[in-house]
Tab-separated table of N, CA and C in Angstrom:
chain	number	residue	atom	x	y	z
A	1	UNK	N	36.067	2.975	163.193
A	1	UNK	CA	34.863	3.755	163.249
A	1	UNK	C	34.034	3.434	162.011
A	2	UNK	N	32.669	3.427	162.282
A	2	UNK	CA	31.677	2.766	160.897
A	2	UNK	C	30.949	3.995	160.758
A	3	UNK	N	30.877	4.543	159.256
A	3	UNK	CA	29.929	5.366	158.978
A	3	UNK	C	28.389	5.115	159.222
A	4	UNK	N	27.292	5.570	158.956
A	4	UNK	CA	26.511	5.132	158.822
A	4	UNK	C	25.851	6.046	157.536
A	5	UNK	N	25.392	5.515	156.392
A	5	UNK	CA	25.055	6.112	155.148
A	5	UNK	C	23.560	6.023	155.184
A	6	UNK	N	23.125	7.018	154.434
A	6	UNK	CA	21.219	6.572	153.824
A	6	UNK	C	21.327	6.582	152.690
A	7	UNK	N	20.497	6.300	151.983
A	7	UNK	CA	20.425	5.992	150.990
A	7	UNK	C	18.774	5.263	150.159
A	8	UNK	N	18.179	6.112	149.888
A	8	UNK	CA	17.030	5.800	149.557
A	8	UNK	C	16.184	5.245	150.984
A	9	UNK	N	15.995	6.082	151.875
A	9	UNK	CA	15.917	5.939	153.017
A	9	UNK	C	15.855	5.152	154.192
A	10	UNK	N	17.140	4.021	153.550
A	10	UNK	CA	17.554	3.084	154.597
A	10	UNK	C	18.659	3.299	155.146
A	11	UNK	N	19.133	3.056	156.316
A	11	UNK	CA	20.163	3.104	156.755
A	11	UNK	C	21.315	1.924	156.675
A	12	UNK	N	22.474	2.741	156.355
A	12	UNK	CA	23.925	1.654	155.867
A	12	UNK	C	25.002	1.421	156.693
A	13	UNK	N	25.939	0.245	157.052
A	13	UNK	CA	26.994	0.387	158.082
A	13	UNK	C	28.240	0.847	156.875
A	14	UNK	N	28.045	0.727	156.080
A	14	UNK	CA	29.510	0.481	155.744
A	14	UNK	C	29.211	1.151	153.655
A	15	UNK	N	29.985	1.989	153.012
A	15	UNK	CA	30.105	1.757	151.754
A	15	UNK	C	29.649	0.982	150.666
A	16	UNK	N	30.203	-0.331	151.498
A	16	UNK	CA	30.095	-1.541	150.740
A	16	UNK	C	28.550	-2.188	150.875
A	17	UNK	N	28.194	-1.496	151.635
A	17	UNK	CA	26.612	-1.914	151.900
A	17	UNK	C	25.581	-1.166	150.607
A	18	UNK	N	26.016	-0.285	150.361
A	18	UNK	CA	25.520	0.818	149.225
A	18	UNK	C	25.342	0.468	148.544
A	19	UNK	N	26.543	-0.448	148.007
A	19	UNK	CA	26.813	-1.175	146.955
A	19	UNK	C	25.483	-2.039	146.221
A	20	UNK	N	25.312	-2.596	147.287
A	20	UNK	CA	24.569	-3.808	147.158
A	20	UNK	C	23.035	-2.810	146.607
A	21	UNK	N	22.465	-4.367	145.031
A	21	UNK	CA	21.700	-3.958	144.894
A	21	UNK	C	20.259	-3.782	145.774
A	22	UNK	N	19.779	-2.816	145.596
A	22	UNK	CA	18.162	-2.932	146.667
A	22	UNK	C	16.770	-3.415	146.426
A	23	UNK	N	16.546	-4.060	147.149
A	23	UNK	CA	15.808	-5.212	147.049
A	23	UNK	C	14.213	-4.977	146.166
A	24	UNK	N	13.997	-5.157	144.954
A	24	UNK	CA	12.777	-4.818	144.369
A	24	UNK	C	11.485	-5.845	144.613
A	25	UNK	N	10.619	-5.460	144.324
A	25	UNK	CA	9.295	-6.040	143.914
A	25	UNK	C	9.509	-7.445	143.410
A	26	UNK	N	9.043	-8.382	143.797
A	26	UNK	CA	9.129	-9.474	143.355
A	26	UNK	C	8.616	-9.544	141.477
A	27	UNK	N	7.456	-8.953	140.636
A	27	UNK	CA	7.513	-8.904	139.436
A	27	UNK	C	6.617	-7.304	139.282
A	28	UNK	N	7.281	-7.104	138.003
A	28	UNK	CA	6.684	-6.052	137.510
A	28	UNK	C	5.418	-5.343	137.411
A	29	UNK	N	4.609	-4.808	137.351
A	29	UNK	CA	3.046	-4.851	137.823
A	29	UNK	C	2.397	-5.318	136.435
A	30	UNK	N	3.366	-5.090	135.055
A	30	UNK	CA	2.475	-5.754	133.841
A	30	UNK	C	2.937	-7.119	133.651
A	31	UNK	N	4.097	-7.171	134.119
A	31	UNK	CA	4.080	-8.841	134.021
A	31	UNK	C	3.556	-9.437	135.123
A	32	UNK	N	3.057	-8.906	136.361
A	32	UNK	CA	1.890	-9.640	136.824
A	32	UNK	C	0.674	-9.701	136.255
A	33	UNK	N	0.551	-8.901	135.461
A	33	UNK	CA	-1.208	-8.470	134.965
A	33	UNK	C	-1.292	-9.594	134.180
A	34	UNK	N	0.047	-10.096	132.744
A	34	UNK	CA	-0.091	-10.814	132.098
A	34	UNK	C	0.042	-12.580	132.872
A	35	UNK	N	0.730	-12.140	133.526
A	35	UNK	CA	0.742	-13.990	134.720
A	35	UNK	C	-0.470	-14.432	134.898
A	36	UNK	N	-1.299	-13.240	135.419
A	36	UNK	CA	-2.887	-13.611	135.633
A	36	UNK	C	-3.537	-14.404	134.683
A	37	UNK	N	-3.748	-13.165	133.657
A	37	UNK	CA	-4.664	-13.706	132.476
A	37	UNK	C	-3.597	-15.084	132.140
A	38	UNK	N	-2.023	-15.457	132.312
A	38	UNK	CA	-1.868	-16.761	131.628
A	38	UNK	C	-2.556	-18.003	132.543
A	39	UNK	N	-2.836	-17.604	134.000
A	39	UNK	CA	-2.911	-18.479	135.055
A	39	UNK	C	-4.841	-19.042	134.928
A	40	UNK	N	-5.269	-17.850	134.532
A	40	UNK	CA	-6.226	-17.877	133.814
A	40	UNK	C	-6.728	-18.731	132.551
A	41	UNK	N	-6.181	-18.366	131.596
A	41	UNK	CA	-6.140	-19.267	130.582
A	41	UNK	C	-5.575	-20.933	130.784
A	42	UNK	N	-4.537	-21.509	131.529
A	42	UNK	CA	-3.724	-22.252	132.334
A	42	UNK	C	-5.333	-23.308	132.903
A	43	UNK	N	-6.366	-22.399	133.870
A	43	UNK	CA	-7.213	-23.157	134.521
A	43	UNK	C	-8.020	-23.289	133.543
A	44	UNK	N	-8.352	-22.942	132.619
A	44	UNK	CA	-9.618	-22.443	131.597
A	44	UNK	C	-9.304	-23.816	131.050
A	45	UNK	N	-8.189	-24.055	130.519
A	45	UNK	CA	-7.566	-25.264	129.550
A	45	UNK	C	-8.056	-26.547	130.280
A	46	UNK	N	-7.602	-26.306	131.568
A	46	UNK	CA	-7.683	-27.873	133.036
A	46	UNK	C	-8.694	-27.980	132.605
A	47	UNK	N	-10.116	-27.002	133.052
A	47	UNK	CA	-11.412	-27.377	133.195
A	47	UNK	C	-11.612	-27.807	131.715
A	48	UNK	N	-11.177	-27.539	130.633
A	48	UNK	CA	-12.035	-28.231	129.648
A	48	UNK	C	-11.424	-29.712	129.172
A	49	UNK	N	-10.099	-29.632	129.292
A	49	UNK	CA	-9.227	-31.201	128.957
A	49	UNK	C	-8.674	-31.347	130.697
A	50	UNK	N	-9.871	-31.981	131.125
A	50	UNK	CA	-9.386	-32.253	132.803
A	50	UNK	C	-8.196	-34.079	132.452
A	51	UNK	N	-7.586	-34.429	131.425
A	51	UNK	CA	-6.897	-35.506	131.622
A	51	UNK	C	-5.719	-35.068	131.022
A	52	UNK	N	-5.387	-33.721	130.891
A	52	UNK	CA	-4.295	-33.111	130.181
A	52	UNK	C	-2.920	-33.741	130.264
A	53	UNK	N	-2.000	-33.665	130.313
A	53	UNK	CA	-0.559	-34.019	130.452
A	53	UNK	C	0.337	-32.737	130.981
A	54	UNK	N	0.022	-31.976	130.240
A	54	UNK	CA	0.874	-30.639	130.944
A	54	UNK	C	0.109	-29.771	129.946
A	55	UNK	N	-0.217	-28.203	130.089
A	55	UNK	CA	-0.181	-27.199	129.674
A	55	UNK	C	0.833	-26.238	130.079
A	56	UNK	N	1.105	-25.152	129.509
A	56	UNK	CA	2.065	-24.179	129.469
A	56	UNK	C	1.899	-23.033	128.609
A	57	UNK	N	2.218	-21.446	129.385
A	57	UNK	CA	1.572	-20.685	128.604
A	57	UNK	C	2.667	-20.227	128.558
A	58	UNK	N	3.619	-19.498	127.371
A	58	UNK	CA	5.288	-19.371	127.058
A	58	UNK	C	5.651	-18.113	126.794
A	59	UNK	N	6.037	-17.284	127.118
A	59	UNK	CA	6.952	-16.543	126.345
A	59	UNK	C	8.300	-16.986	125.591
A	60	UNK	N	8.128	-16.730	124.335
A	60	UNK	CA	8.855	-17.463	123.406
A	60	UNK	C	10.368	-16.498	123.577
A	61	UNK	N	10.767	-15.858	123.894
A	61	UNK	CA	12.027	-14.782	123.936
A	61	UNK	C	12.736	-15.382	124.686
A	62	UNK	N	12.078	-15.511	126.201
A	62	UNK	CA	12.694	-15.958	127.119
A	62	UNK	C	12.826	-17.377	127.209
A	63	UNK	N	11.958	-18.086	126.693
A	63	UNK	CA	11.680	-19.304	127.118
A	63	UNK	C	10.904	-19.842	128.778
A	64	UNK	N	10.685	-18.827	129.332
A	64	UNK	CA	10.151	-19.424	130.793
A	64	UNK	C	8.573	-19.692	130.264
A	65	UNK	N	8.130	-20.352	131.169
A	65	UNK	CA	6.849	-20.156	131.497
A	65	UNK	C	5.998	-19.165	132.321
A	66	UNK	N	4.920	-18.255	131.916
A	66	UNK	CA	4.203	-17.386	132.474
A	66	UNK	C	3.204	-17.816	133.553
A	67	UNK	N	2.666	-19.248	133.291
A	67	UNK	CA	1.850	-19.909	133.839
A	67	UNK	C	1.954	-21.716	133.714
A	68	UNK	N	1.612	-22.306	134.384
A	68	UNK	CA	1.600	-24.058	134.095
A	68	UNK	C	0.920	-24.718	134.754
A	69	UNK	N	0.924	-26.072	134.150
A	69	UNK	CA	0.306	-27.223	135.003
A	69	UNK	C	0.358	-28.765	134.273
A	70	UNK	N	1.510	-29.311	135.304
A	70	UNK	CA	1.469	-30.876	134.942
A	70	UNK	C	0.749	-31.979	135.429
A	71	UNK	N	0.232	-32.694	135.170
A	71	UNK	CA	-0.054	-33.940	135.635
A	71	UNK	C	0.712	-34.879	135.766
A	72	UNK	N	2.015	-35.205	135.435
A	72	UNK	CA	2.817	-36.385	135.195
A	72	UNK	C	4.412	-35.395	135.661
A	73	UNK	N	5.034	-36.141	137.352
A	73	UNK	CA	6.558	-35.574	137.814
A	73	UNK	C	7.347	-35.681	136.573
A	74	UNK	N	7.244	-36.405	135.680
A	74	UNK	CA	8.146	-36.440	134.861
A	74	UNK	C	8.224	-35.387	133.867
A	75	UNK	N	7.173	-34.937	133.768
A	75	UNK	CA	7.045	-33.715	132.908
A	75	UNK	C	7.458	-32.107	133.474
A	76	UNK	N	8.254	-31.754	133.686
A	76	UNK	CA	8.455	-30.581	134.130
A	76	UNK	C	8.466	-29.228	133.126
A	77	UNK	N	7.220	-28.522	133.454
A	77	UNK	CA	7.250	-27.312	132.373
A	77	UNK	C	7.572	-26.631	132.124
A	78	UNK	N	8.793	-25.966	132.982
A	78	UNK	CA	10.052	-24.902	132.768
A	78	UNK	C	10.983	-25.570	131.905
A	79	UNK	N	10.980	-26.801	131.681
A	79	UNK	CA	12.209	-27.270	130.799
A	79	UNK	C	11.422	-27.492	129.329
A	80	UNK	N	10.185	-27.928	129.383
A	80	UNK	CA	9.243	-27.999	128.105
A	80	UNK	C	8.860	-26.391	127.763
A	81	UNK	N	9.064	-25.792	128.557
A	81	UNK	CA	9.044	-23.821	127.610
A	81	UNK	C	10.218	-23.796	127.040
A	82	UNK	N	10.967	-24.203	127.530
A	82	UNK	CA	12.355	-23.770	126.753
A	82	UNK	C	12.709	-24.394	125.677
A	83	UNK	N	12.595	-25.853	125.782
A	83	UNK	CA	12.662	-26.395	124.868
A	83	UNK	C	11.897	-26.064	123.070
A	84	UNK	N	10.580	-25.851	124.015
A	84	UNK	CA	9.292	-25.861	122.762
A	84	UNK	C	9.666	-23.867	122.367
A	85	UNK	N	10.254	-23.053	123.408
A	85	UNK	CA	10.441	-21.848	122.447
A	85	UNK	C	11.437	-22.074	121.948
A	86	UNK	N	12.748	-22.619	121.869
A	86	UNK	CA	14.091	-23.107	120.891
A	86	UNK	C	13.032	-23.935	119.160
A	87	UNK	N	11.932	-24.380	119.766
A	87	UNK	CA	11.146	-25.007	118.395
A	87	UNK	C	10.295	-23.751	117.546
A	88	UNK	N	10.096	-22.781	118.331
A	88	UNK	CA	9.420	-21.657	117.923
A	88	UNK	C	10.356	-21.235	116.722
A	89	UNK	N	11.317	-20.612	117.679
A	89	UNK	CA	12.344	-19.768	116.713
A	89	UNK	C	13.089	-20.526	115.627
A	90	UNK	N	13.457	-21.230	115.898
A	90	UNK	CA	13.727	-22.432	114.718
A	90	UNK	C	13.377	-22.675	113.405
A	91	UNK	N	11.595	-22.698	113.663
A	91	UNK	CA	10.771	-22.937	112.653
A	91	UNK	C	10.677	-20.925	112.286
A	92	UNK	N	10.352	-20.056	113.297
A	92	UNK	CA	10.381	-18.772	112.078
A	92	UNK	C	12.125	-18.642	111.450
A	93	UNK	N	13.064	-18.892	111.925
A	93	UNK	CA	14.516	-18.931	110.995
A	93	UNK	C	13.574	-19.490	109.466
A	94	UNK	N	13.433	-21.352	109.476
A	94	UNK	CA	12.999	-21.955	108.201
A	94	UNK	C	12.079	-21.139	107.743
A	95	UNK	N	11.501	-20.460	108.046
A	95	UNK	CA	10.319	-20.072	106.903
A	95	UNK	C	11.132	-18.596	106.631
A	96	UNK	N	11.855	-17.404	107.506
A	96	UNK	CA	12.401	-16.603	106.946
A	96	UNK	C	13.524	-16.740	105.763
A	97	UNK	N	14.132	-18.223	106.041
A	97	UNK	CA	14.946	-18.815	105.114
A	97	UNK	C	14.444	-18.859	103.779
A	98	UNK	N	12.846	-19.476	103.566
A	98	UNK	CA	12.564	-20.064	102.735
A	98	UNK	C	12.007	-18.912	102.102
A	99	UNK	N	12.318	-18.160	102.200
A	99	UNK	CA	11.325	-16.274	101.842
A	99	UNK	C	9.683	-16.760	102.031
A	100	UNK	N	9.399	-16.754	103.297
A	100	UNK	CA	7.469	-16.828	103.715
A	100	UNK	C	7.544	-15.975	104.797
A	101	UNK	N	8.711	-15.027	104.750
A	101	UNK	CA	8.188	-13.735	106.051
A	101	UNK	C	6.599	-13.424	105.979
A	102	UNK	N	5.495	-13.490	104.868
A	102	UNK	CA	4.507	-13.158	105.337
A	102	UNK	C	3.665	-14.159	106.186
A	103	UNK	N	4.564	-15.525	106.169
A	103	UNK	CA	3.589	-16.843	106.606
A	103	UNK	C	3.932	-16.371	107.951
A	104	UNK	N	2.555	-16.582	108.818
A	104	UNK	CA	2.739	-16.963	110.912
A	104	UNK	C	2.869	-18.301	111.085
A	105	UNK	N	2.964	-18.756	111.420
A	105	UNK	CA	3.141	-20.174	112.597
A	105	UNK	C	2.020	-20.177	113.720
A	106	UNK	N	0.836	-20.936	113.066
A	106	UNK	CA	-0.761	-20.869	114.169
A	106	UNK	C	-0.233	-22.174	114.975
A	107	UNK	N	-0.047	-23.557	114.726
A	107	UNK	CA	0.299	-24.441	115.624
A	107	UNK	C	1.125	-25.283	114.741
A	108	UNK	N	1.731	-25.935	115.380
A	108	UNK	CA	3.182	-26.893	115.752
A	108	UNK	C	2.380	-28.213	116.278
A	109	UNK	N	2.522	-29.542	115.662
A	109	UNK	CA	1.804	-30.620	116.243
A	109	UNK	C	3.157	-31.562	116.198
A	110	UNK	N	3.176	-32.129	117.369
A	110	UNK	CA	3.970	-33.218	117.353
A	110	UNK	C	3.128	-34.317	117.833
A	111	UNK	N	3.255	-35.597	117.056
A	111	UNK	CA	2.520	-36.989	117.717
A	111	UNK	C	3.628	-38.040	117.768
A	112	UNK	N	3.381	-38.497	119.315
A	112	UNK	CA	4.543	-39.463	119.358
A	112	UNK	C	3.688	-40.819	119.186
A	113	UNK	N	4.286	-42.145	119.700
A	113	UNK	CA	3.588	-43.376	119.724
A	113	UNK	C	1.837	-42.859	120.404
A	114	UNK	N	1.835	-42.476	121.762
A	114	UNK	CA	0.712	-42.607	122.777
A	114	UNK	C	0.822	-40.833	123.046
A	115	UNK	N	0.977	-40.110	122.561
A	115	UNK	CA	0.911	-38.517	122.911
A	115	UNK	C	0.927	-37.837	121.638
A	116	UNK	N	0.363	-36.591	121.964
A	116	UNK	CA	0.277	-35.120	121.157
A	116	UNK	C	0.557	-34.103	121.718
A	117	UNK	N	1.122	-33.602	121.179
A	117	UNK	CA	2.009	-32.423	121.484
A	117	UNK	C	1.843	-31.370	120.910
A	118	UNK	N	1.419	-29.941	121.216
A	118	UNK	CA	0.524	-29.290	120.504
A	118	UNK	C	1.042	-27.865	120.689
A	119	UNK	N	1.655	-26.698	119.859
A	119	UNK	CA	2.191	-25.426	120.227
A	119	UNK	C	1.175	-24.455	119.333
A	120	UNK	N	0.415	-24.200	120.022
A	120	UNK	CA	-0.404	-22.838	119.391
A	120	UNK	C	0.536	-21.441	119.807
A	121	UNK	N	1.203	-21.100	118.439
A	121	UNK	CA	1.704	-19.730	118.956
A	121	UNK	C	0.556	-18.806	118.473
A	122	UNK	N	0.791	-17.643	119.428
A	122	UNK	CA	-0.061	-16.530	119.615
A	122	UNK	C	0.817	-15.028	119.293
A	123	UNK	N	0.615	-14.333	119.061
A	123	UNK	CA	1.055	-12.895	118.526
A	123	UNK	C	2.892	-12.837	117.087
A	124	UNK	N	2.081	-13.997	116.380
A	124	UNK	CA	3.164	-14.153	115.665
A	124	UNK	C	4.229	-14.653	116.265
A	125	UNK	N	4.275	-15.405	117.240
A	125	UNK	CA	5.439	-16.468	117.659
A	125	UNK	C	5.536	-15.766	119.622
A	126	UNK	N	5.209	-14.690	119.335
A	126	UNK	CA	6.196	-14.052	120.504
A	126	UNK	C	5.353	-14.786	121.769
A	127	UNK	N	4.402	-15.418	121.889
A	127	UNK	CA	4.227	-16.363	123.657
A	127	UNK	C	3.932	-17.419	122.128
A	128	UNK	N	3.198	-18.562	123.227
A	128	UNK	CA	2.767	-19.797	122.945
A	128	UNK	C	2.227	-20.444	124.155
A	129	UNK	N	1.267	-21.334	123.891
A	129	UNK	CA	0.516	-22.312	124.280
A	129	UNK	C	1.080	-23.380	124.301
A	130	UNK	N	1.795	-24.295	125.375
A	130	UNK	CA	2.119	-25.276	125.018
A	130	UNK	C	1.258	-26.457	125.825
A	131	UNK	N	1.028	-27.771	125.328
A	131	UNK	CA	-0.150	-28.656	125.239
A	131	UNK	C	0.348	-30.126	124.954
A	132	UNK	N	-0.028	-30.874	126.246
A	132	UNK	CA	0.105	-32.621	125.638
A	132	UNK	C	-0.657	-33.260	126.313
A	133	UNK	N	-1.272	-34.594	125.499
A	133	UNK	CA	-2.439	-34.925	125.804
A	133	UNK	C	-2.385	-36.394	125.029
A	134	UNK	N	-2.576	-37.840	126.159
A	134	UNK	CA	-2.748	-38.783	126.113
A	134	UNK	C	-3.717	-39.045	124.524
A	135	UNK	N	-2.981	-39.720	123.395
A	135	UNK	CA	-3.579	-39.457	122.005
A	135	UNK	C	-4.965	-40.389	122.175
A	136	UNK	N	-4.642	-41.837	123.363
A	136	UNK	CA	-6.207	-42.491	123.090
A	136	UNK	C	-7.291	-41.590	123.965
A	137	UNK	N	-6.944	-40.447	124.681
A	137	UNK	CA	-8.234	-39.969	125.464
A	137	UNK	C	-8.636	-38.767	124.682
A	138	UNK	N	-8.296	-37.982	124.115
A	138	UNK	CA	-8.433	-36.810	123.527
A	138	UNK	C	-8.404	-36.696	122.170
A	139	UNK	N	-9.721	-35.850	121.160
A	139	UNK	CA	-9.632	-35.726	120.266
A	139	UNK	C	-8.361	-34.340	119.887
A	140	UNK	N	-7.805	-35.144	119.016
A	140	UNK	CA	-6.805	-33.834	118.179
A	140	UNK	C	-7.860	-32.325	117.918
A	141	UNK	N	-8.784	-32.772	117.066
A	141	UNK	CA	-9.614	-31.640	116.135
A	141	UNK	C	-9.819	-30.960	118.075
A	142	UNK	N	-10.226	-31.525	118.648
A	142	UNK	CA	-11.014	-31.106	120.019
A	142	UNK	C	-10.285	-29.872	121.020
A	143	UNK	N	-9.043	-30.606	121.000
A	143	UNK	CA	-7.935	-29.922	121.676
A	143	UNK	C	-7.469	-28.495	120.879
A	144	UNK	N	-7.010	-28.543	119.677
A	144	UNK	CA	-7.016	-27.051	118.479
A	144	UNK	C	-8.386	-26.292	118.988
A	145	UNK	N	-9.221	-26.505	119.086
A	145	UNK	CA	-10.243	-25.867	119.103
A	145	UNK	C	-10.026	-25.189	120.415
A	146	UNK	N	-9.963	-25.781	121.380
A	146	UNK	CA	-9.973	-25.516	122.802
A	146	UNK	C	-8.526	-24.197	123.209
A	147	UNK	N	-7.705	-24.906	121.940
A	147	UNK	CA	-6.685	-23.972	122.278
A	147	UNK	C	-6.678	-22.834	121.464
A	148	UNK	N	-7.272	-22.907	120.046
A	148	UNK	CA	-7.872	-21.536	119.741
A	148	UNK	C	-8.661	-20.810	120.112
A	149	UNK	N	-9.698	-20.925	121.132
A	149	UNK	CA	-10.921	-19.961	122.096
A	149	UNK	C	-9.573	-19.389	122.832
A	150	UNK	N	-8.458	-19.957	123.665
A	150	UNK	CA	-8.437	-19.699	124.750
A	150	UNK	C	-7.006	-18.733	124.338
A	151	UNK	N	-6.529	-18.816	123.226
A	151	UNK	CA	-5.658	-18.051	122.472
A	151	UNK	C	-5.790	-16.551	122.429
A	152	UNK	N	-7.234	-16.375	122.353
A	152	UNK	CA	-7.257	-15.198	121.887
A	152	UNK	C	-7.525	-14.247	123.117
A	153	UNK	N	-7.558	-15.163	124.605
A	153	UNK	CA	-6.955	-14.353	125.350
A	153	UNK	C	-5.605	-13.570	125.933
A	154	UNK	N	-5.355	-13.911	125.102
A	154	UNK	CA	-3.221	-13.717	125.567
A	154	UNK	C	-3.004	-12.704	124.269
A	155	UNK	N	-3.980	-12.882	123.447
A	155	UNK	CA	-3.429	-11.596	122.299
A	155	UNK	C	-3.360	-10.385	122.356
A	156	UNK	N	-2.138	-9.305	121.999
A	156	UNK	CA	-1.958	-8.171	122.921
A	156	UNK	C	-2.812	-6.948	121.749
């Protein structure tokens, strides 16, 4: 014989059905609010460096990405958030090391042979901007700039 249970007003065959967690909202309603404005900022970036390489807008805690966009399969931006927030925290350890708790961390530049690599953190480390961009098509000074306007939308 099968019970039948309710439970937050669904109906159950069995105990073990109870169990099971119940099925929520796909995201939170403020971490959708903030997805926006990153998806936002995300297109804002395209339209002004339309030959980008990848952008990425980060939460540095988690390491995911809030928002993205690559140009190049090889670049995948869930693995470049994680990576580039492991570079976040890293660099505030060295400077808490070095006693500069009052210093922030505005951007992180990496230049390889043919690329730039660019981490504007925003609210004292906790998201980031992450940014790469073919070094013969794009000015450096050009790109900072672009990513400081668009910074100061993500600031809480």
């Amino acid at each position: 014989m099968t019970l039948s249970f309710f439970h937050l007003g669904k109906a159950f065959a069995s105990v073990a059905d109870v169990t099971k967690p119940m099925p929520v909202a796909a995201t939170h309603p403020l971490k959708a609010t903030v997805d926006v404005v990153a998806e936002k900022v995300v297109a804002a970036i395209r339209a002004e460096l339309p030959e980008l390489l990848l952008v990425a807008v980060v939460d540095t805690m988690t390491g995911q990405d809030m928002a993205s966009y690559t140009s190049m399969s090889s670049f995948d931006p869930h693995t470049a958030a994680s990576f580039n927030a492991e570079i976040i925290k890293q660099k505030k350890r060295a400077l808490h090391a070095f006693h500069l708790d009052d210093e922030q961390i505005e951007d992180i530049i990496i230049s390889t042979t043919s690329q730039h690599h660019i981490i504007k953190a925003i609210n004292n480390g906790q998201k980031f901007i992450y940014l790469a961009v073919l070094e013969h098509t794009t000015s450096l000074g050009f790109v900072r700039e672009v990513l400081r306007r668009h910074a100061l939308s993500l600031v809480d």
